[in-house]
Every structure is written in structure tokens, then in C-alpha cells.
């Protein structure tokens, strides 16, 4: 069945760039998402990309999609302490009933 | 605009007790969801409601029931709680526009002893 894989942890120095990676298996994925979860809170949509795009940039966030390898990444430029959170990758074939989440990557920031 | 609200925020139950988790959204979304979040396992879909009056099972429905009371409210019931149901439960609603964006509530942390 469909699966979304992420590494569990990432540690970066404050001010550096963070790159969080994700791989998915469903070749019919139409939308790919990045959600952010801060401690004690629900998930919040950060950004999304359509499967016919290679890249999307939104301020400090850059999403790269390699559809051939089914690989999605989220780059956060100039990482700040407020970026500490769990980041979830998710994909959907364009159906409201079928949104698959990865297990989340916990990003921690070193001073 | 409160978005998605959930009650309670925390709950401790004994094995065999029952309870209902409440969820409401004020964004006029048609679709609503219940997920559970366990360490290292991400979000797993328990039940889904495409619209008022309809519900469908997700990946892990056993031990749960749901009610879509109206367009705003979607409740999750545990009839006989088990320790395996210790988890954080999230309700979400979906804006079925351009990109199927989900909006999440703050979660209910449930412990079953």
C-alpha cells in the first residue's frame, strides 16, 4: 500500500539551513504537503506542492520535488529557534478521503 | 473564527470505561477526520466523514465509533477503553478547494490505565 517515509530526527545549528527529506510510494500522488507541529499543538499546514511542479519557494521555505525518485524535501533557510518542531510530510492522490502522513521528523536547533 | 476545537484537552480513563471526544469546526468544511498520533508512527486515520450523515472507517477503526452530528461537529467514542488506546487524538477538517488542505485541532491526550 501507500507509504510515506521520513527520518525521525534532525539537528542543525541556528542560522544554518535545515533540509528535511521524505520519500513516498504512491505514483498517483497529486498533492504533497509539509505540516509543522509545535509542542502540545495540532498540525499546521506550512506549504504544499502540486505533482506537476519541481520547486516552490515561500519566504524561508523551499520545497523540492523529484517525481521520478518520489522524493520530496523541505529546506528552511536561516533556521531559528522558533523552527524547532516536528515536520510531517503527507501526500494525497487528490481525494479528501486519502491523505497519508509520514511519521514526522523532529527538528532541533543547536545554539 | 475558532477553527477546529476539541474537548477535553486531557483525560485519564480506567480500562473498560467509556468516553466521547468532542470536535467542532466553524469553517463550514464538509469533511472531518479523527486521527491518533503515537510516537514514531505519525498520524493514523481512525474515521473519516466526507459530509454530514456519512462516515467511513480509516486505517485503525477497531474499538472506536463516530457520530457526525451535524456539519460542525464530529465526535469519537471509546465504548470500552483499553491501554492500547493511550494516544493523542486529533480532529481535523478539510477545505476541499485547490489542494485539500487540512486544519487540525489542538489534540486530546488520553491515558488509559
PDB file of C-alpha atoms in Angstrom:
ATOM      1  CA  UNK A   1       0.000   0.000   0.000  1.00  0.00           C
ATOM      2  CA  UNK A   2       0.936   3.644   0.054  1.00  0.00           C
ATOM      3  CA  UNK A   3       3.706   4.705   2.376  1.00  0.00           C
ATOM      4  CA  UNK A   4       5.499   7.919   3.303  1.00  0.00           C
ATOM      5  CA  UNK A   5       8.939   7.675   4.916  1.00  0.00           C
ATOM      6  CA  UNK A   6      10.916  10.287   6.845  1.00  0.00           C
ATOM      7  CA  UNK A   7      13.923  10.182   9.114  1.00  0.00           C
ATOM      8  CA  UNK A   8      12.954  10.700  12.752  1.00  0.00           C
ATOM      9  CA  UNK A   9      15.470  13.327  13.877  1.00  0.00           C
ATOM     10  CA  UNK A  10      17.482  16.246  12.517  1.00  0.00           C
ATOM     11  CA  UNK A  11      19.739  18.611  14.456  1.00  0.00           C
ATOM     12  CA  UNK A  12      21.064  21.842  12.936  1.00  0.00           C
ATOM     13  CA  UNK A  13      22.911  24.896  14.172  1.00  0.00           C
ATOM     14  CA  UNK A  14      20.982  28.140  14.496  1.00  0.00           C
ATOM     15  CA  UNK A  15      21.427  30.211  11.332  1.00  0.00           C
ATOM     16  CA  UNK A  16      22.214  27.203   9.128  1.00  0.00           C
ATOM     17  CA  UNK A  17      19.831  25.712   6.587  1.00  0.00           C
ATOM     18  CA  UNK A  18      17.752  22.672   7.515  1.00  0.00           C
ATOM     19  CA  UNK A  19      16.828  20.088   4.910  1.00  0.00           C
ATOM     20  CA  UNK A  20      14.131  17.572   5.785  1.00  0.00           C
ATOM     21  CA  UNK A  21      13.636  14.692   3.374  1.00  0.00           C
ATOM     22  CA  UNK A  22      10.688  12.467   2.549  1.00  0.00           C
ATOM     23  CA  UNK A  23      10.044   9.597   0.167  1.00  0.00           C
ATOM     24  CA  UNK A  24       6.647   8.313  -0.908  1.00  0.00           C
ATOM     25  CA  UNK A  25       5.468   5.297  -2.839  1.00  0.00           C
ATOM     26  CA  UNK A  26       2.168   6.333  -4.444  1.00  0.00           C
ATOM     27  CA  UNK A  27       2.848   7.317  -8.044  1.00  0.00           C
ATOM     28  CA  UNK A  28      -0.645   8.799  -8.321  1.00  0.00           C
ATOM     29  CA  UNK A  29       0.131  11.456  -5.688  1.00  0.00           C
ATOM     30  CA  UNK A  30      -1.235  14.777  -6.851  1.00  0.00           C
ATOM     31  CA  UNK A  31      -0.540  16.951  -3.822  1.00  0.00           C
ATOM     32  CA  UNK A  32       2.386  16.777  -1.425  1.00  0.00           C
ATOM     33  CA  UNK A  33       2.358  18.676   1.830  1.00  0.00           C
ATOM     34  CA  UNK A  34       4.566  19.782   4.668  1.00  0.00           C
ATOM     35  CA  UNK A  35       2.930  20.265   8.066  1.00  0.00           C
ATOM     36  CA  UNK A  36       4.539  21.644  11.239  1.00  0.00           C
ATOM     37  CA  UNK A  37       3.655  20.516  14.754  1.00  0.00           C
ATOM     38  CA  UNK A  38       4.850  22.597  17.694  1.00  0.00           C
ATOM     39  CA  UNK A  39       4.931  21.052  21.189  1.00  0.00           C
ATOM     40  CA  UNK A  40       1.471  20.450  22.595  1.00  0.00           C
ATOM     41  CA  UNK A  41      -0.290  21.652  19.455  1.00  0.00           C
ATOM     42  CA  UNK A  42      -2.002  20.263  16.391  1.00  0.00           C
ATOM     43  CA  UNK A  43      -0.514  20.155  12.913  1.00  0.00           C
ATOM     44  CA  UNK A  44      -0.400  23.318  10.851  1.00  0.00           C
ATOM     45  CA  UNK A  45      -0.038  23.336   7.084  1.00  0.00           C
ATOM     46  CA  UNK A  46       3.239  25.020   6.091  1.00  0.00           C
ATOM     47  CA  UNK A  47       3.163  24.584   2.356  1.00  0.00           C
ATOM     48  CA  UNK A  48       2.180  22.214  -0.426  1.00  0.00           C
ATOM     49  CA  UNK A  49       3.270  21.465  -3.957  1.00  0.00           C
ATOM     50  CA  UNK A  50       1.435  20.038  -6.934  1.00  0.00           C
ATOM     51  CA  UNK A  51       2.957  16.981  -8.533  1.00  0.00           C
ATOM     52  CA  UNK A  52       3.491  18.844 -11.830  1.00  0.00           C
ATOM     53  CA  UNK A  53       5.883  21.286 -10.124  1.00  0.00           C
ATOM     54  CA  UNK A  54       9.574  20.800  -9.342  1.00  0.00           C
ATOM     55  CA  UNK A  55      10.032  23.572  -6.838  1.00  0.00           C
ATOM     56  CA  UNK A  56       8.061  26.001  -4.719  1.00  0.00           C
ATOM     57  CA  UNK A  57       9.524  28.832  -2.671  1.00  0.00           C
ATOM     58  CA  UNK A  58       7.761  30.699   0.109  1.00  0.00           C
ATOM     59  CA  UNK A  59       9.945  33.113   2.088  1.00  0.00           C
ATOM     60  CA  UNK A  60      12.452  30.942   4.035  1.00  0.00           C
ATOM     61  CA  UNK A  61      10.884  27.688   2.828  1.00  0.00           C
ATOM     62  CA  UNK A  62      11.849  25.872  -0.366  1.00  0.00           C
ATOM     63  CA  UNK A  63      10.147  22.652  -1.411  1.00  0.00           C
ATOM     64  CA  UNK A  64      11.824  20.437  -3.992  1.00  0.00           C
ATOM     65  CA  UNK A  65      10.034  17.552  -5.693  1.00  0.00           C
ATOM     66  CA  UNK A  66      11.730  14.801  -7.659  1.00  0.00           C
ATOM     67  CA  UNK A  67       8.781  12.914  -9.065  1.00  0.00           C
ATOM     68  CA  UNK A  68      10.920  10.283 -10.776  1.00  0.00           C
ATOM     69  CA  UNK A  69      12.520   9.266  -7.472  1.00  0.00           C
ATOM     70  CA  UNK A  70       9.352  10.056  -5.445  1.00  0.00           C
ATOM     71  CA  UNK A  71      11.430  12.297  -3.199  1.00  0.00           C
ATOM     72  CA  UNK A  72      10.259  15.490  -1.503  1.00  0.00           C
ATOM     73  CA  UNK A  73      12.381  17.862   0.561  1.00  0.00           C
ATOM     74  CA  UNK A  74      11.776  20.928   2.680  1.00  0.00           C
ATOM     75  CA  UNK A  75      14.601  23.427   3.076  1.00  0.00           C
ATOM     76  CA  UNK A  76      14.367  26.029   5.827  1.00  0.00           C
ATOM     77  CA  UNK A  77      16.856  28.851   5.328  1.00  0.00           C
ATOM     78  CA  UNK A  78      18.426  30.653   8.302  1.00  0.00           C
ATOM     79  CA  UNK A  79      16.961  28.213  10.831  1.00  0.00           C
ATOM     80  CA  UNK A  80      15.741  29.870  14.029  1.00  0.00           C
ATOM     81  CA  UNK A  81      14.867  28.510  17.472  1.00  0.00           C
ATOM     82  CA  UNK A  82      11.204  29.015  16.609  1.00  0.00           C
ATOM     83  CA  UNK A  83      11.603  26.404  13.866  1.00  0.00           C
ATOM     84  CA  UNK A  84      12.015  23.662  16.492  1.00  0.00           C
ATOM     85  CA  UNK A  85       9.097  21.327  15.844  1.00  0.00           C
ATOM     86  CA  UNK A  86       8.080  18.056  14.245  1.00  0.00           C
ATOM     87  CA  UNK A  87       7.671  18.293  10.482  1.00  0.00           C
ATOM     88  CA  UNK A  88       5.316  15.915   8.693  1.00  0.00           C
ATOM     89  CA  UNK A  89       5.352  15.069   5.038  1.00  0.00           C
ATOM     90  CA  UNK A  90       1.999  13.993   3.568  1.00  0.00           C
ATOM     91  CA  UNK A  91       0.654  13.045   0.183  1.00  0.00           C
ATOM     92  CA  UNK A  92      -2.742  12.780  -1.461  1.00  0.00           C
ATOM     93  CA  UNK A  93      -3.881  11.478  -4.846  1.00  0.00           C
ATOM     94  CA  UNK A  94      -6.371  14.329  -4.935  1.00  0.00           C
ATOM     95  CA  UNK A  95      -9.002  12.717  -2.777  1.00  0.00           C
ATOM     96  CA  UNK A  96     -10.268  14.114   0.513  1.00  0.00           C
ATOM     97  CA  UNK A  97     -10.525  10.588   1.895  1.00  0.00           C
ATOM     98  CA  UNK A  98      -6.948   9.582   1.271  1.00  0.00           C
ATOM     99  CA  UNK A  99      -4.207  11.708   2.830  1.00  0.00           C
ATOM    100  CA  UNK A 100      -1.191   9.693   4.018  1.00  0.00           C
ATOM    101  CA  UNK A 101       1.206  11.112   6.608  1.00  0.00           C
ATOM    102  CA  UNK A 102       4.809  10.217   7.326  1.00  0.00           C
ATOM    103  CA  UNK A 103       5.963   9.572  10.872  1.00  0.00           C
ATOM    104  CA  UNK A 104       7.416  13.070  11.263  1.00  0.00           C
ATOM    105  CA  UNK A 105      10.944  14.494  11.601  1.00  0.00           C
ATOM    106  CA  UNK A 106      11.822  16.182  14.877  1.00  0.00           C
ATOM    107  CA  UNK A 107      13.978  19.243  14.134  1.00  0.00           C
ATOM    108  CA  UNK A 108      16.123  20.527  16.990  1.00  0.00           C
ATOM    109  CA  UNK A 109      18.226  23.673  16.861  1.00  0.00           C
ATOM    110  CA  UNK A 110      21.691  23.956  18.421  1.00  0.00           C
ATOM    111  CA  UNK A 111      22.941  27.377  19.549  1.00  0.00           C
TER     112      UNK A 111
ATOM    113  CA  UNK B   1     -13.031  32.251  13.971  1.00  0.00           C
ATOM    114  CA  UNK B   2     -12.055  29.497  16.418  1.00  0.00           C
ATOM    115  CA  UNK B   3     -11.085  26.998  13.702  1.00  0.00           C
ATOM    116  CA  UNK B   4     -11.147  23.391  14.977  1.00  0.00           C
ATOM    117  CA  UNK B   5     -11.786  22.941  18.689  1.00  0.00           C
ATOM    118  CA  UNK B   6     -11.507  19.744  20.723  1.00  0.00           C
ATOM    119  CA  UNK B   7     -12.595  18.826  24.236  1.00  0.00           C
ATOM    120  CA  UNK B   8     -11.242  17.703  26.595  1.00  0.00           C
ATOM    121  CA  UNK B   9      -7.526  18.521  26.311  1.00  0.00           C
ATOM    122  CA  UNK B  10      -6.503  15.761  28.715  1.00  0.00           C
ATOM    123  CA  UNK B  11      -8.272  12.656  30.029  1.00  0.00           C
ATOM    124  CA  UNK B  12      -7.336   9.672  32.153  1.00  0.00           C
ATOM    125  CA  UNK B  13      -9.554   6.597  31.965  1.00  0.00           C
ATOM    126  CA  UNK B  14      -9.501   3.211  33.617  1.00  0.00           C
ATOM    127  CA  UNK B  15      -9.631   0.111  31.417  1.00  0.00           C
ATOM    128  CA  UNK B  16     -13.236  -0.591  30.437  1.00  0.00           C
ATOM    129  CA  UNK B  17     -14.536   2.943  30.936  1.00  0.00           C
ATOM    130  CA  UNK B  18     -16.187   4.803  28.086  1.00  0.00           C
ATOM    131  CA  UNK B  19     -15.895   8.379  26.908  1.00  0.00           C
ATOM    132  CA  UNK B  20     -16.629  10.662  23.981  1.00  0.00           C
ATOM    133  CA  UNK B  21     -14.152  13.085  22.465  1.00  0.00           C
ATOM    134  CA  UNK B  22     -15.799  16.160  21.011  1.00  0.00           C
ATOM    135  CA  UNK B  23     -14.736  18.109  17.943  1.00  0.00           C
ATOM    136  CA  UNK B  24     -16.260  21.159  16.274  1.00  0.00           C
ATOM    137  CA  UNK B  25     -15.242  23.391  13.376  1.00  0.00           C
ATOM    138  CA  UNK B  26     -16.618  26.768  12.369  1.00  0.00           C
ATOM    139  CA  UNK B  27     -15.126  26.961   8.874  1.00  0.00           C
ATOM    140  CA  UNK B  28     -18.083  25.371   7.058  1.00  0.00           C
ATOM    141  CA  UNK B  29     -15.905  22.464   5.893  1.00  0.00           C
ATOM    142  CA  UNK B  30     -17.616  19.367   4.592  1.00  0.00           C
ATOM    143  CA  UNK B  31     -15.004  16.745   5.523  1.00  0.00           C
ATOM    144  CA  UNK B  32     -13.857  15.894   9.040  1.00  0.00           C
ATOM    145  CA  UNK B  33     -11.380  13.350  10.393  1.00  0.00           C
ATOM    146  CA  UNK B  34     -10.189  11.646  13.549  1.00  0.00           C
ATOM    147  CA  UNK B  35      -6.520  10.631  13.824  1.00  0.00           C
ATOM    148  CA  UNK B  36      -4.408   9.156  16.542  1.00  0.00           C
ATOM    149  CA  UNK B  37      -0.747  10.017  16.972  1.00  0.00           C
ATOM    150  CA  UNK B  38       1.666   7.596  18.573  1.00  0.00           C
ATOM    151  CA  UNK B  39       5.434   8.071  18.951  1.00  0.00           C
ATOM    152  CA  UNK B  40       7.328   7.155  15.777  1.00  0.00           C
ATOM    153  CA  UNK B  41       4.133   6.241  13.931  1.00  0.00           C
ATOM    154  CA  UNK B  42       2.911   9.562  12.667  1.00  0.00           C
ATOM    155  CA  UNK B  43      -0.806  10.074  12.224  1.00  0.00           C
ATOM    156  CA  UNK B  44      -3.137   7.162  11.613  1.00  0.00           C
ATOM    157  CA  UNK B  45      -6.669   7.741  10.401  1.00  0.00           C
ATOM    158  CA  UNK B  46      -9.376   6.288  12.644  1.00  0.00           C
ATOM    159  CA  UNK B  47     -12.540   7.511  10.923  1.00  0.00           C
ATOM    160  CA  UNK B  48     -13.445   9.989   8.246  1.00  0.00           C
ATOM    161  CA  UNK B  49     -16.666  11.835   7.383  1.00  0.00           C
ATOM    162  CA  UNK B  50     -16.999  13.223   3.881  1.00  0.00           C
ATOM    163  CA  UNK B  51     -20.172  15.135   4.726  1.00  0.00           C
ATOM    164  CA  UNK B  52     -22.951  15.366   7.256  1.00  0.00           C
ATOM    165  CA  UNK B  53     -24.579  11.957   7.659  1.00  0.00           C
ATOM    166  CA  UNK B  54     -21.709   9.886   6.248  1.00  0.00           C
ATOM    167  CA  UNK B  55     -18.801   8.179   7.983  1.00  0.00           C
ATOM    168  CA  UNK B  56     -16.127   5.749   6.784  1.00  0.00           C
ATOM    169  CA  UNK B  57     -13.519   3.630   8.504  1.00  0.00           C
ATOM    170  CA  UNK B  58      -9.903   4.579   8.267  1.00  0.00           C
ATOM    171  CA  UNK B  59      -6.746   2.582   8.956  1.00  0.00           C
ATOM    172  CA  UNK B  60      -7.367   1.822  12.673  1.00  0.00           C
ATOM    173  CA  UNK B  61     -11.136   1.892  13.445  1.00  0.00           C
ATOM    174  CA  UNK B  62     -11.364  -1.033  15.882  1.00  0.00           C
ATOM    175  CA  UNK B  63     -12.530  -0.013  19.355  1.00  0.00           C
ATOM    176  CA  UNK B  64     -13.960   3.326  18.190  1.00  0.00           C
ATOM    177  CA  UNK B  65     -17.259   4.718  16.957  1.00  0.00           C
ATOM    178  CA  UNK B  66     -18.036   8.114  15.493  1.00  0.00           C
ATOM    179  CA  UNK B  67     -21.020  10.389  15.015  1.00  0.00           C
ATOM    180  CA  UNK B  68     -21.274  13.244  12.558  1.00  0.00           C
ATOM    181  CA  UNK B  69     -23.915  15.141  14.493  1.00  0.00           C
ATOM    182  CA  UNK B  70     -24.188  17.994  12.003  1.00  0.00           C
ATOM    183  CA  UNK B  71     -21.876  19.829   9.643  1.00  0.00           C
ATOM    184  CA  UNK B  72     -19.933  21.395  12.522  1.00  0.00           C
ATOM    185  CA  UNK B  73     -19.499  18.503  14.929  1.00  0.00           C
ATOM    186  CA  UNK B  74     -17.797  15.120  14.711  1.00  0.00           C
ATOM    187  CA  UNK B  75     -17.426  13.045  17.881  1.00  0.00           C
ATOM    188  CA  UNK B  76     -15.291   9.976  18.629  1.00  0.00           C
ATOM    189  CA  UNK B  77     -16.472   7.425  21.192  1.00  0.00           C
ATOM    190  CA  UNK B  78     -14.488   4.778  23.026  1.00  0.00           C
ATOM    191  CA  UNK B  79     -17.026   2.273  24.352  1.00  0.00           C
ATOM    192  CA  UNK B  80     -14.622   0.212  26.469  1.00  0.00           C
ATOM    193  CA  UNK B  81     -11.207   1.832  26.743  1.00  0.00           C
ATOM    194  CA  UNK B  82      -8.049  -0.285  26.575  1.00  0.00           C
ATOM    195  CA  UNK B  83      -4.422   0.650  27.410  1.00  0.00           C
ATOM    196  CA  UNK B  84      -3.604   0.310  23.669  1.00  0.00           C
ATOM    197  CA  UNK B  85      -5.824   3.353  23.112  1.00  0.00           C
ATOM    198  CA  UNK B  86      -3.485   5.578  25.092  1.00  0.00           C
ATOM    199  CA  UNK B  87      -2.570   8.190  22.500  1.00  0.00           C
ATOM    200  CA  UNK B  88      -3.004  11.765  21.379  1.00  0.00           C
ATOM    201  CA  UNK B  89      -6.162  12.208  19.319  1.00  0.00           C
ATOM    202  CA  UNK B  90      -6.507  14.889  16.674  1.00  0.00           C
ATOM    203  CA  UNK B  91      -9.585  16.048  14.880  1.00  0.00           C
ATOM    204  CA  UNK B  92      -9.217  17.765  11.511  1.00  0.00           C
ATOM    205  CA  UNK B  93     -11.431  19.329   8.894  1.00  0.00           C
ATOM    206  CA  UNK B  94     -10.698  19.817   5.243  1.00  0.00           C
ATOM    207  CA  UNK B  95     -11.056  22.643   2.793  1.00  0.00           C
ATOM    208  CA  UNK B  96     -11.841  20.813  -0.447  1.00  0.00           C
ATOM    209  CA  UNK B  97     -10.672  23.606  -2.676  1.00  0.00           C
ATOM    210  CA  UNK B  98      -7.475  23.722  -4.633  1.00  0.00           C
ATOM    211  CA  UNK B  99      -5.236  21.447  -2.599  1.00  0.00           C
ATOM    212  CA  UNK B 100      -7.230  19.590   0.066  1.00  0.00           C
ATOM    213  CA  UNK B 101      -5.747  21.484   2.979  1.00  0.00           C
ATOM    214  CA  UNK B 102      -6.453  20.027   6.401  1.00  0.00           C
ATOM    215  CA  UNK B 103      -6.941  22.112   9.527  1.00  0.00           C
ATOM    216  CA  UNK B 104      -6.192  20.436  12.852  1.00  0.00           C
ATOM    217  CA  UNK B 105      -7.472  20.878  16.365  1.00  0.00           C
ATOM    218  CA  UNK B 106      -5.085  21.108  19.357  1.00  0.00           C
ATOM    219  CA  UNK B 107      -5.496  17.446  20.314  1.00  0.00           C
ATOM    220  CA  UNK B 108      -6.728  15.376  23.254  1.00  0.00           C
ATOM    221  CA  UNK B 109      -4.124  13.498  25.268  1.00  0.00           C
ATOM    222  CA  UNK B 110      -5.759  10.287  26.518  1.00  0.00           C
ATOM    223  CA  UNK B 111      -4.216   7.875  29.005  1.00  0.00           C
ATOM    224  CA  UNK B 112      -5.867   4.529  29.748  1.00  0.00           C
ATOM    225  CA  UNK B 113      -4.608   2.761  32.869  1.00  0.00           C
TER     226      UNK B 113
END
